[in-house]
Amino acid sequence: MTDHDASDCLDPACDPCLTDQRQESVIRLERALLDLETSPEGRAGEWVDCQVTVDALDVRNLLDLLRG
């Protein structure tokens, strides 16, 4: 049995590919939040008026993971 190669997969409902996409989404969102938390404006723990832009697909993937 060979490892699944997501770059060659054309199935939008492929479980291994969806799992990989969801995990990548979580990592991207965690990094965005960490960047926000460690920004110079937020180091004192105060509220910061800033904007975090995330991909809608990342949000959907995260919600899919939460739904289980």
Short mmCIF file of N, CA, C and O in Angstrom, two decimals:
data_model
loop_
_atom_site.label_atom_id
_atom_site.label_comp_id
_atom_site.label_asym_id
_atom_site.label_seq_id
_atom_site.Cartn_x
_atom_site.Cartn_y
_atom_site.Cartn_z
N MET A 1 0.84 -1.18 0.00
CA MET A 1 0.00 0.00 0.00
C MET A 1 0.89 1.25 0.00
O MET A 1 1.85 1.35 0.74
N THR A 2 0.53 2.22 -0.84
CA THR A 2 1.31 3.44 -0.92
C THR A 2 0.63 4.54 -0.14
O THR A 2 -0.57 4.50 0.11
N ASP A 3 1.41 5.55 0.21
CA ASP A 3 0.85 6.70 0.90
C ASP A 3 -0.01 7.50 -0.07
O ASP A 3 0.28 7.59 -1.26
N HIS A 4 -1.05 8.10 0.46
CA HIS A 4 -1.95 8.91 -0.35
C HIS A 4 -1.28 10.23 -0.69
O HIS A 4 -0.73 10.90 0.18
N ASP A 5 -1.33 10.62 -1.95
CA ASP A 5 -0.73 11.88 -2.40
C ASP A 5 -1.84 12.87 -2.71
O ASP A 5 -2.54 12.74 -3.72
N ALA A 6 -2.02 13.85 -1.83
CA ALA A 6 -3.11 14.81 -1.98
C ALA A 6 -2.95 15.67 -3.23
O ALA A 6 -3.94 16.16 -3.77
N SER A 7 -1.74 15.84 -3.71
CA SER A 7 -1.54 16.69 -4.89
C SER A 7 -2.10 16.04 -6.16
O SER A 7 -2.39 16.73 -7.13
N ASP A 8 -2.25 14.72 -6.16
CA ASP A 8 -2.80 14.01 -7.31
C ASP A 8 -4.27 13.66 -7.15
O ASP A 8 -4.89 13.16 -8.07
N CYS A 9 -4.83 13.90 -5.98
CA CYS A 9 -6.20 13.49 -5.69
C CYS A 9 -7.19 14.51 -6.25
O CYS A 9 -7.07 15.70 -6.02
N LEU A 10 -8.19 14.02 -6.96
CA LEU A 10 -9.21 14.88 -7.55
C LEU A 10 -10.57 14.72 -6.87
O LEU A 10 -11.54 15.34 -7.28
N ASP A 11 -10.63 13.90 -5.83
CA ASP A 11 -11.89 13.64 -5.13
C ASP A 11 -12.12 14.68 -4.04
O ASP A 11 -11.39 14.71 -3.05
N PRO A 12 -13.14 15.56 -4.19
CA PRO A 12 -13.37 16.60 -3.17
C PRO A 12 -13.85 16.05 -1.83
O PRO A 12 -13.80 16.74 -0.83
N ALA A 13 -14.29 14.79 -1.81
CA ALA A 13 -14.77 14.19 -0.57
C ALA A 13 -13.79 13.17 0.00
O ALA A 13 -14.14 12.37 0.86
N CYS A 14 -12.54 13.23 -0.44
CA CYS A 14 -11.52 12.29 0.01
C CYS A 14 -11.21 12.52 1.49
O CYS A 14 -10.80 13.61 1.88
N ASP A 15 -11.41 11.50 2.31
CA ASP A 15 -11.20 11.63 3.75
C ASP A 15 -9.78 12.02 4.13
O ASP A 15 -9.59 12.92 4.95
N PRO A 16 -8.74 11.36 3.59
CA PRO A 16 -7.38 11.77 3.96
C PRO A 16 -7.08 13.22 3.58
O PRO A 16 -6.43 13.94 4.35
N CYS A 17 -7.56 13.65 2.43
CA CYS A 17 -7.31 15.04 2.00
C CYS A 17 -8.06 16.03 2.89
O CYS A 17 -7.52 17.06 3.27
N LEU A 18 -9.31 15.72 3.23
CA LEU A 18 -10.09 16.60 4.10
C LEU A 18 -9.45 16.71 5.47
O LEU A 18 -9.39 17.79 6.06
N THR A 19 -8.97 15.60 5.99
CA THR A 19 -8.30 15.61 7.29
C THR A 19 -7.06 16.49 7.25
O THR A 19 -6.83 17.30 8.15
N ASP A 20 -6.26 16.35 6.20
CA ASP A 20 -5.07 17.19 6.06
C ASP A 20 -5.43 18.66 5.96
O ASP A 20 -4.80 19.52 6.59
N GLN A 21 -6.46 18.98 5.16
CA GLN A 21 -6.88 20.38 5.00
C GLN A 21 -7.35 20.95 6.33
O GLN A 21 -7.06 22.11 6.66
N ARG A 22 -8.07 20.17 7.10
CA ARG A 22 -8.57 20.65 8.39
C ARG A 22 -7.43 20.90 9.36
O ARG A 22 -7.43 21.91 10.07
N GLN A 23 -6.46 20.00 9.39
CA GLN A 23 -5.33 20.20 10.29
C GLN A 23 -4.52 21.43 9.89
O GLN A 23 -4.06 22.19 10.74
N GLU A 24 -4.34 21.64 8.59
CA GLU A 24 -3.63 22.83 8.12
C GLU A 24 -4.39 24.09 8.49
O GLU A 24 -3.78 25.11 8.84
N SER A 25 -5.72 24.05 8.43
CA SER A 25 -6.53 25.20 8.80
C SER A 25 -6.34 25.55 10.27
O SER A 25 -6.21 26.72 10.63
N VAL A 26 -6.32 24.54 11.12
CA VAL A 26 -6.13 24.76 12.54
C VAL A 26 -4.77 25.42 12.79
O VAL A 26 -4.66 26.38 13.56
N ILE A 27 -3.76 24.94 12.11
CA ILE A 27 -2.42 25.51 12.28
C ILE A 27 -2.39 26.97 11.83
O ILE A 27 -1.83 27.83 12.51
N ARG A 28 -3.01 27.27 10.68
CA ARG A 28 -3.04 28.66 10.20
C ARG A 28 -3.78 29.57 11.17
O ARG A 28 -3.33 30.68 11.46
N LEU A 29 -4.90 29.10 11.69
CA LEU A 29 -5.66 29.91 12.64
C LEU A 29 -4.91 30.09 13.95
O LEU A 29 -4.92 31.18 14.53
N GLU A 30 -4.25 29.05 14.43
CA GLU A 30 -3.46 29.17 15.66
C GLU A 30 -2.34 30.18 15.48
O GLU A 30 -2.08 30.99 16.38
N ARG A 31 -1.68 30.16 14.33
CA ARG A 31 -0.61 31.12 14.07
C ARG A 31 -1.14 32.54 14.02
O ARG A 31 -0.51 33.47 14.54
N ALA A 32 -2.29 32.74 13.39
CA ALA A 32 -2.87 34.09 13.31
C ALA A 32 -3.20 34.60 14.70
O ALA A 32 -2.93 35.75 15.03
N LEU A 33 -3.77 33.75 15.55
CA LEU A 33 -4.11 34.16 16.91
C LEU A 33 -2.85 34.41 17.74
O LEU A 33 -2.80 35.35 18.53
N LEU A 34 -1.84 33.58 17.56
CA LEU A 34 -0.59 33.77 18.28
C LEU A 34 0.07 35.08 17.88
O LEU A 34 0.57 35.83 18.73
N ASP A 35 0.06 35.39 16.58
CA ASP A 35 0.61 36.66 16.12
C ASP A 35 -0.13 37.82 16.76
O ASP A 35 0.47 38.82 17.17
N LEU A 36 -1.44 37.69 16.87
CA LEU A 36 -2.25 38.75 17.48
C LEU A 36 -1.92 38.89 18.96
O LEU A 36 -1.74 40.00 19.47
N GLU A 37 -1.80 37.77 19.66
CA GLU A 37 -1.52 37.79 21.10
C GLU A 37 -0.14 38.37 21.40
O GLU A 37 0.06 38.99 22.43
N THR A 38 0.81 38.15 20.52
CA THR A 38 2.18 38.58 20.79
C THR A 38 2.52 39.90 20.09
O THR A 38 3.68 40.31 20.11
N SER A 39 1.53 40.54 19.52
CA SER A 39 1.80 41.82 18.87
C SER A 39 2.20 42.85 19.93
O SER A 39 1.78 42.76 21.08
N PRO A 40 3.00 43.81 19.57
CA PRO A 40 3.46 44.82 20.55
C PRO A 40 2.30 45.54 21.24
O PRO A 40 2.38 45.88 22.41
N GLU A 41 1.20 45.75 20.53
CA GLU A 41 0.07 46.45 21.11
C GLU A 41 -0.65 45.62 22.18
O GLU A 41 -1.24 46.15 23.10
N GLY A 42 -0.57 44.30 22.07
CA GLY A 42 -1.31 43.45 23.00
C GLY A 42 -0.48 42.82 24.09
O GLY A 42 -0.97 42.01 24.85
N ARG A 43 0.76 43.20 24.22
CA ARG A 43 1.63 42.54 25.20
C ARG A 43 1.22 42.83 26.63
O ARG A 43 1.47 42.03 27.51
N ALA A 44 0.59 43.94 26.89
CA ALA A 44 0.19 44.26 28.26
C ALA A 44 -1.15 43.61 28.61
O ALA A 44 -1.67 43.85 29.68
N GLY A 45 -1.68 42.79 27.72
CA GLY A 45 -2.94 42.12 27.99
C GLY A 45 -4.15 42.98 27.74
O GLY A 45 -5.26 42.61 28.09
N GLU A 46 -3.95 44.12 27.13
CA GLU A 46 -5.08 45.00 26.87
C GLU A 46 -5.74 44.65 25.54
O GLU A 46 -5.15 43.97 24.70
N TRP A 47 -6.94 45.14 25.37
CA TRP A 47 -7.65 44.91 24.12
C TRP A 47 -6.98 45.69 23.01
O TRP A 47 -6.54 46.81 23.19
N VAL A 48 -6.87 45.06 21.87
CA VAL A 48 -6.22 45.69 20.73
C VAL A 48 -7.25 45.81 19.61
O VAL A 48 -7.97 44.85 19.32
N ASP A 49 -7.32 46.98 19.03
CA ASP A 49 -8.22 47.18 17.90
C ASP A 49 -7.46 46.80 16.63
O ASP A 49 -6.71 47.60 16.08
N CYS A 50 -7.60 45.56 16.22
CA CYS A 50 -6.92 45.11 15.03
C CYS A 50 -7.79 44.11 14.30
O CYS A 50 -8.84 43.70 14.79
N GLN A 51 -7.34 43.72 13.15
CA GLN A 51 -8.14 42.87 12.30
C GLN A 51 -7.34 41.62 11.95
O GLN A 51 -6.17 41.71 11.59
N VAL A 52 -7.97 40.47 12.08
CA VAL A 52 -7.35 39.22 11.67
C VAL A 52 -8.15 38.71 10.49
O VAL A 52 -9.37 38.57 10.57
N THR A 53 -7.46 38.47 9.40
CA THR A 53 -8.12 37.97 8.20
C THR A 53 -7.85 36.48 8.07
O THR A 53 -6.70 36.05 8.10
N VAL A 54 -8.91 35.70 7.97
CA VAL A 54 -8.76 34.27 7.78
C VAL A 54 -9.59 33.85 6.58
O VAL A 54 -10.56 34.51 6.20
N ASP A 55 -9.22 32.77 6.02
CA ASP A 55 -9.90 32.21 4.86
C ASP A 55 -11.20 31.55 5.33
O ASP A 55 -11.23 30.88 6.36
N ALA A 56 -12.26 31.73 4.58
CA ALA A 56 -13.55 31.12 4.93
C ALA A 56 -13.43 29.60 4.98
O ALA A 56 -14.07 28.94 5.80
N LEU A 57 -12.60 29.03 4.12
CA LEU A 57 -12.40 27.59 4.13
C LEU A 57 -11.78 27.14 5.45
O LEU A 57 -12.15 26.10 5.99
N ASP A 58 -10.85 27.93 5.99
CA ASP A 58 -10.25 27.59 7.28
C ASP A 58 -11.31 27.57 8.38
O ASP A 58 -11.32 26.67 9.22
N VAL A 59 -12.20 28.54 8.38
CA VAL A 59 -13.26 28.59 9.39
C VAL A 59 -14.18 27.40 9.23
O VAL A 59 -14.56 26.74 10.20
N ARG A 60 -14.55 27.08 8.00
CA ARG A 60 -15.43 25.94 7.76
C ARG A 60 -14.76 24.65 8.21
O ARG A 60 -15.39 23.79 8.85
N ASN A 61 -13.47 24.49 7.89
CA ASN A 61 -12.75 23.29 8.33
C ASN A 61 -12.69 23.17 9.83
O ASN A 61 -12.86 22.09 10.39
N LEU A 62 -12.49 24.29 10.52
CA LEU A 62 -12.46 24.27 11.97
C LEU A 62 -13.82 23.89 12.54
O LEU A 62 -13.92 23.08 13.46
N LEU A 63 -14.88 24.43 11.97
CA LEU A 63 -16.22 24.07 12.42
C LEU A 63 -16.52 22.59 12.16
O LEU A 63 -17.14 21.93 13.00
N ASP A 64 -16.06 22.07 11.04
CA ASP A 64 -16.24 20.64 10.77
C ASP A 64 -15.54 19.80 11.82
O ASP A 64 -16.08 18.79 12.27
N LEU A 65 -14.34 20.22 12.23
CA LEU A 65 -13.62 19.47 13.26
C LEU A 65 -14.36 19.53 14.59
O LEU A 65 -14.45 18.56 15.32
N LEU A 66 -14.91 20.70 14.93
CA LEU A 66 -15.63 20.84 16.18
C LEU A 66 -16.91 20.01 16.20
O LEU A 66 -17.28 19.46 17.24
N ARG A 67 -17.54 19.90 15.07
CA ARG A 67 -18.76 19.10 14.98
C ARG A 67 -18.47 17.62 15.08
O ARG A 67 -19.33 16.83 15.41
N GLY A 68 -17.22 17.25 14.79
CA GLY A 68 -16.79 15.87 14.90
C GLY A 68 -17.21 15.05 13.75
O GLY A 68 -17.31 13.94 13.63
#
